[in-house]
Short mmCIF file of C-alpha atoms in Angstrom, two decimals:
data_model
loop_
_atom_site.label_atom_id
_atom_site.label_comp_id
_atom_site.label_asym_id
_atom_site.label_seq_id
_atom_site.Cartn_x
_atom_site.Cartn_y
_atom_site.Cartn_z
CA UNK A 1446 40.18 54.82 135.73
CA UNK A 1447 40.07 57.82 133.46
CA UNK A 1448 42.54 59.58 135.76
CA UNK A 1449 44.89 56.62 135.54
CA UNK A 1450 44.78 56.57 131.72
CA UNK A 1451 45.61 60.29 131.55
CA UNK A 1452 48.62 59.81 133.81
CA UNK A 1453 49.84 56.83 131.75
CA UNK A 1454 49.38 58.76 128.48
CA UNK A 1455 51.39 61.69 129.78
CA UNK A 1456 54.17 59.41 131.00
CA UNK A 1457 54.32 57.60 127.65
CA UNK A 1458 54.42 60.88 125.73
CA UNK A 1459 57.25 62.16 127.93
CA UNK A 1460 59.27 58.99 127.39
CA UNK A 1461 58.78 59.15 123.62
CA UNK A 1462 59.82 62.78 123.54
CA UNK A 1463 63.02 61.98 125.41
CA UNK A 1464 63.73 59.05 123.08
CA UNK A 1465 63.31 61.17 119.95
CA UNK A 1466 65.38 63.96 121.43
CA UNK A 1467 68.21 61.52 122.08
CA UNK A 1468 68.25 60.53 118.39
CA UNK A 1469 68.40 64.06 117.03
CA UNK A 1470 71.85 65.49 116.11
CA UNK A 1471 73.34 67.99 118.44
CA UNK A 1472 72.83 71.62 117.59
CA UNK A 1473 75.60 72.87 115.29
CA UNK A 1474 78.41 74.52 117.19
CA UNK A 1475 79.65 77.83 115.88
CA UNK A 1476 82.93 77.40 114.00
CA UNK A 1477 85.89 78.87 115.86
CA UNK A 1478 86.77 82.22 114.47
CA UNK A 1479 89.76 81.82 112.23
CA UNK A 1480 92.69 83.98 113.09
CA UNK A 1481 93.19 86.73 110.58
CA UNK A 1482 96.64 86.44 109.06
CA UNK A 1483 97.94 89.52 107.33
CA UNK A 1484 100.65 88.91 104.84
CA UNK A 1485 103.39 91.42 105.28
CA UNK A 1486 105.16 92.15 102.02
CA UNK A 1487 108.85 91.47 101.93
CA UNK A 1488 111.11 94.50 102.32
CA UNK A 1489 112.01 94.27 98.65
CA UNK A 1490 108.36 94.12 97.60
CA UNK A 1491 106.12 91.16 96.88
CA UNK A 1492 107.46 87.72 97.74
CA UNK A 1493 110.85 88.16 96.16
CA UNK A 1494 112.52 86.24 98.96
CA UNK A 1495 110.48 83.16 97.99
CA UNK A 1496 111.31 83.23 94.29
CA UNK A 1497 113.69 80.54 92.99
CA UNK A 1498 117.36 81.44 92.76
CA UNK A 1499 117.97 79.36 89.63
CA UNK A 1500 115.70 80.30 86.73
CA UNK A 1501 115.40 79.55 83.04
CA UNK A 1502 115.19 83.17 81.98
CA UNK A 1503 116.67 86.26 83.63
CA UNK A 1504 114.81 88.31 86.20
CA UNK A 1505 111.88 89.90 84.39
CA UNK A 1506 109.77 90.42 87.48
CA UNK A 1507 108.02 93.77 87.73
CA UNK A 1508 106.10 95.90 90.16
CA UNK A 1509 103.22 98.20 89.24
CA UNK A 1510 103.91 101.84 88.55
CA UNK A 1511 101.42 102.71 91.32
CA UNK A 1512 103.17 100.56 93.92
CA UNK A 1513 104.88 102.23 96.86
CA UNK A 1514 107.21 99.48 98.04
CA UNK A 1515 109.55 99.54 101.03
CA UNK A 1516 113.16 100.45 100.17
CA UNK A 1517 115.34 97.59 99.06
CA UNK A 1518 118.10 96.42 101.35
CA UNK A 1519 121.61 96.08 99.96
CA UNK A 1520 121.28 92.29 99.92
CA UNK A 1521 118.04 92.53 97.93
CA UNK A 1522 119.71 94.80 95.40
CA UNK A 1523 122.54 92.33 94.99
CA UNK A 1524 120.10 89.43 94.63
CA UNK A 1525 118.74 90.82 91.34
CA UNK A 1526 122.00 90.43 89.36
CA UNK A 1527 122.71 87.17 91.19
CA UNK A 1528 119.50 85.62 89.85
CA UNK A 1529 120.26 86.97 86.39
CA UNK A 1530 123.76 85.51 86.49
CA UNK A 1531 122.45 82.09 87.56
CA UNK A 1532 119.72 81.89 84.92
CA UNK A 1533 120.03 79.38 82.11
CA UNK A 1534 119.88 82.14 79.49
CA UNK A 1535 122.86 83.87 81.14
CA UNK A 1536 124.89 80.77 80.26
CA UNK A 1537 123.47 80.22 76.79
CA UNK A 1538 123.54 83.84 75.59
CA UNK A 1539 127.34 84.32 75.93
CA UNK A 1540 127.84 81.01 74.16
CA UNK A 1541 125.95 82.24 71.09
CA UNK A 1542 127.71 85.60 71.21
CA UNK A 1543 131.11 83.94 71.59
CA UNK A 1544 130.38 81.61 68.68
CA UNK A 1545 129.39 84.54 66.48
CA UNK A 1546 132.55 86.46 67.40
CA UNK A 1547 134.70 83.43 66.62
CA UNK A 1548 133.06 82.75 63.26
CA UNK A 1549 133.42 86.40 62.22
CA UNK A 1550 136.99 86.45 63.56
CA UNK A 1551 136.33 89.60 65.53
CA UNK A 1552 139.51 89.27 67.59
CA UNK A 1553 142.11 87.26 65.64
CA UNK A 1554 144.40 87.32 68.67
CA UNK A 1555 141.99 85.01 70.50
CA UNK A 1556 142.32 82.27 67.90
CA UNK A 1557 139.85 79.68 66.64
CA UNK A 1558 138.68 76.22 67.54
CA UNK A 1559 137.75 75.05 71.06
CA UNK A 1560 140.51 77.11 72.69
CA UNK A 1561 139.53 80.21 70.78
CA UNK A 1562 135.86 79.71 71.61
CA UNK A 1563 136.77 79.40 75.29
CA UNK A 1564 138.68 82.68 75.21
CA UNK A 1565 135.72 84.43 73.57
CA UNK A 1566 133.26 82.81 75.93
CA UNK A 1567 134.71 83.77 79.29
CA UNK A 1568 135.26 87.35 78.15
CA UNK A 1569 131.70 87.65 76.84
CA UNK A 1570 130.28 86.09 80.00
CA UNK A 1571 132.37 88.41 82.18
CA UNK A 1572 131.02 91.39 80.19
CA UNK A 1573 127.48 90.42 81.11
CA UNK A 1574 128.15 89.53 84.74
CA UNK A 1575 130.07 92.72 85.50
CA UNK A 1576 127.47 94.91 83.81
CA UNK A 1577 124.62 93.17 85.66
CA UNK A 1578 126.21 93.57 89.07
CA UNK A 1579 127.36 97.15 88.54
CA UNK A 1580 124.06 98.42 87.07
CA UNK A 1581 121.57 96.45 89.19
CA UNK A 1582 123.51 95.88 92.39
CA UNK A 1583 126.59 97.92 93.25
CA UNK A 1584 125.60 101.38 92.03
CA UNK A 1585 121.96 101.17 93.21
CA UNK A 1586 123.37 100.40 96.67
CA UNK A 1587 125.85 103.27 96.51
CA UNK A 1588 123.45 105.85 95.05
CA UNK A 1589 120.40 104.67 97.06
CA UNK A 1590 118.40 103.94 93.91
CA UNK A 1591 115.71 101.31 93.39
CA UNK A 1592 116.75 98.60 90.93
CA UNK A 1593 113.21 97.25 90.53
CA UNK A 1594 111.27 97.90 87.34
CA UNK A 1595 107.85 99.55 87.78
CA UNK A 1596 105.68 98.61 84.82
CA UNK A 1597 102.83 100.71 83.42
CA UNK A 1598 100.85 97.52 82.59
CA UNK A 1599 98.14 99.64 80.91
CA UNK A 1600 98.05 101.99 77.95
CA UNK A 1601 98.91 101.82 74.27
CA UNK A 1602 101.85 99.88 72.89
CA UNK A 1603 103.93 102.89 71.87
CA UNK A 1604 103.27 104.73 75.10
CA UNK A 1605 104.40 101.77 77.16
CA UNK A 1606 107.40 101.22 74.89
CA UNK A 1607 108.48 104.84 75.25
CA UNK A 1608 108.10 104.63 79.01
CA UNK A 1609 110.14 101.42 79.17
CA UNK A 1610 113.00 102.78 77.05
CA UNK A 1611 113.11 105.95 79.15
CA UNK A 1612 113.88 103.86 82.25
CA UNK A 1613 117.48 103.72 81.03
CA UNK A 1614 117.66 107.36 82.12
CA UNK A 1615 114.94 107.64 84.78
CA UNK A 1616 114.73 105.56 87.96
CA UNK A 1617 113.19 105.68 91.42
CA UNK A 1618 115.35 106.31 94.44
CA UNK A 1619 114.87 104.62 97.79
CA UNK A 1620 112.51 107.42 98.83
CA UNK A 1621 110.19 106.61 95.90
CA UNK A 1622 111.00 109.72 93.82
CA UNK A 1623 111.93 109.62 90.14
CA UNK A 1624 115.53 110.72 89.54
CA UNK A 1625 118.21 110.47 86.87
CA UNK A 1626 119.35 106.86 86.46
CA UNK A 1627 122.88 107.32 87.74
CA UNK A 1628 123.16 103.59 88.39
CA UNK A 1629 122.60 102.75 84.72
CA UNK A 1630 125.04 105.33 83.36
CA UNK A 1631 127.84 104.78 85.87
CA UNK A 1632 127.35 101.02 85.87
CA UNK A 1633 127.46 100.69 82.08
CA UNK A 1634 130.44 103.04 81.84
CA UNK A 1635 132.34 101.14 84.53
CA UNK A 1636 131.65 97.78 82.88
CA UNK A 1637 132.78 99.12 79.51
CA UNK A 1638 135.99 100.45 81.03
CA UNK A 1639 136.63 97.26 82.97
CA UNK A 1640 136.53 95.24 79.74
CA UNK A 1641 139.74 97.00 78.63
CA UNK A 1642 141.60 94.91 81.21
CA UNK A 1643 140.87 91.55 79.57
CA UNK A 1644 140.32 92.23 75.85
CA UNK A 1645 143.17 92.33 73.29
CA UNK A 1646 144.64 95.67 72.29
CA UNK A 1647 142.42 96.30 69.21
CA UNK A 1648 139.32 95.98 71.42
CA UNK A 1649 140.45 98.58 73.91
CA UNK A 1650 140.81 102.36 73.92
CA UNK A 1651 138.39 105.31 74.14
CA UNK A 1652 136.44 104.72 70.93
CA UNK A 1653 135.85 101.02 71.54
CA UNK A 1654 134.97 101.72 75.17
CA UNK A 1655 132.43 104.35 74.11
CA UNK A 1656 130.93 101.90 71.61
CA UNK A 1657 130.67 99.20 74.27
CA UNK A 1658 129.09 101.70 76.67
CA UNK A 1659 126.44 102.70 74.10
CA UNK A 1660 125.60 99.06 73.36
CA UNK A 1661 125.20 98.34 77.07
CA UNK A 1662 122.74 101.22 77.44
CA UNK A 1663 120.83 100.08 74.37
CA UNK A 1664 120.57 96.46 75.51
CA UNK A 1665 119.45 97.54 78.97
CA UNK A 1666 116.74 99.75 77.45
CA UNK A 1667 115.50 96.75 75.47
CA UNK A 1668 115.55 94.72 78.69
CA UNK A 1669 113.28 97.31 80.31
CA UNK A 1670 110.91 96.94 77.35
CA UNK A 1671 110.95 93.17 77.85
CA UNK A 1672 110.07 93.66 81.52
CA UNK A 1673 107.22 95.99 80.58
CA UNK A 1674 105.53 93.49 78.29
CA UNK A 1675 106.60 90.25 79.94
CA UNK A 1676 103.51 90.03 82.21
CA UNK A 1677 101.30 90.25 79.09
CA UNK A 1678 103.30 87.57 77.27
CA UNK A 1679 103.40 85.31 80.30
CA UNK A 1680 99.65 85.66 80.83
CA UNK A 1681 98.55 85.25 77.22
CA UNK A 1682 101.11 82.78 75.89
CA UNK A 1683 102.21 80.79 78.94
CA UNK A 1684 99.04 81.37 81.00
CA UNK A 1685 101.10 82.70 83.88
CA UNK A 1686 103.00 79.45 84.40
CA UNK A 1687 106.49 80.86 84.05
CA UNK A 1688 107.94 82.50 87.13
CA UNK A 1689 110.96 84.76 87.23
CA UNK A 1690 113.25 86.03 89.89
CA UNK A 1691 112.08 89.30 91.26
#
């Protein structure tokens, strides 16, 4: 009898163990190893090919001064002035400039009123478009220079300002070396000379061309300063919400 009870107890225990085991969750399976995806930077640096073509403000995108980016292709160099030309500010800015020129009667030959404003406007807009393409696109492609702006991002205000203004005369080439900014000088000079073809006689000639050339260099230097400090402004004022072309 005792032997029978022991056998029955063992059988019952075995059945209970199997029942409990069937109610327990399966052992966790190891998660499949996720495939490592390495993001290859675009040839022009960063994700410039994914940036919007139409923007509110011109291309103020920057790279870091320590970055060693792949050389730009010709199409990437031409995309910089294209984005600038298609920005909202590129449409609004010539309108204000044209209005100021009309009010001050800078070129009486162009007249006043809606027709006069139109004559001022297309000339002012063409000034900006030609200078953008020649400085940031055409001549960088011809001279093998890098049209991207490499920001310091750190340092004192005056040091960074001096660095930014100097970029009107210093630029990187496609090999990553700093060289004289031939693209800026030749581009601004060409744009100033080209304007003689569509401005009235009083706004043409060597002296006016030289003045226009100097203003182009000065405005471009200020643009470099804007690019230097734009990341700070975007981060502190807009909390990084505004995106630009480059």
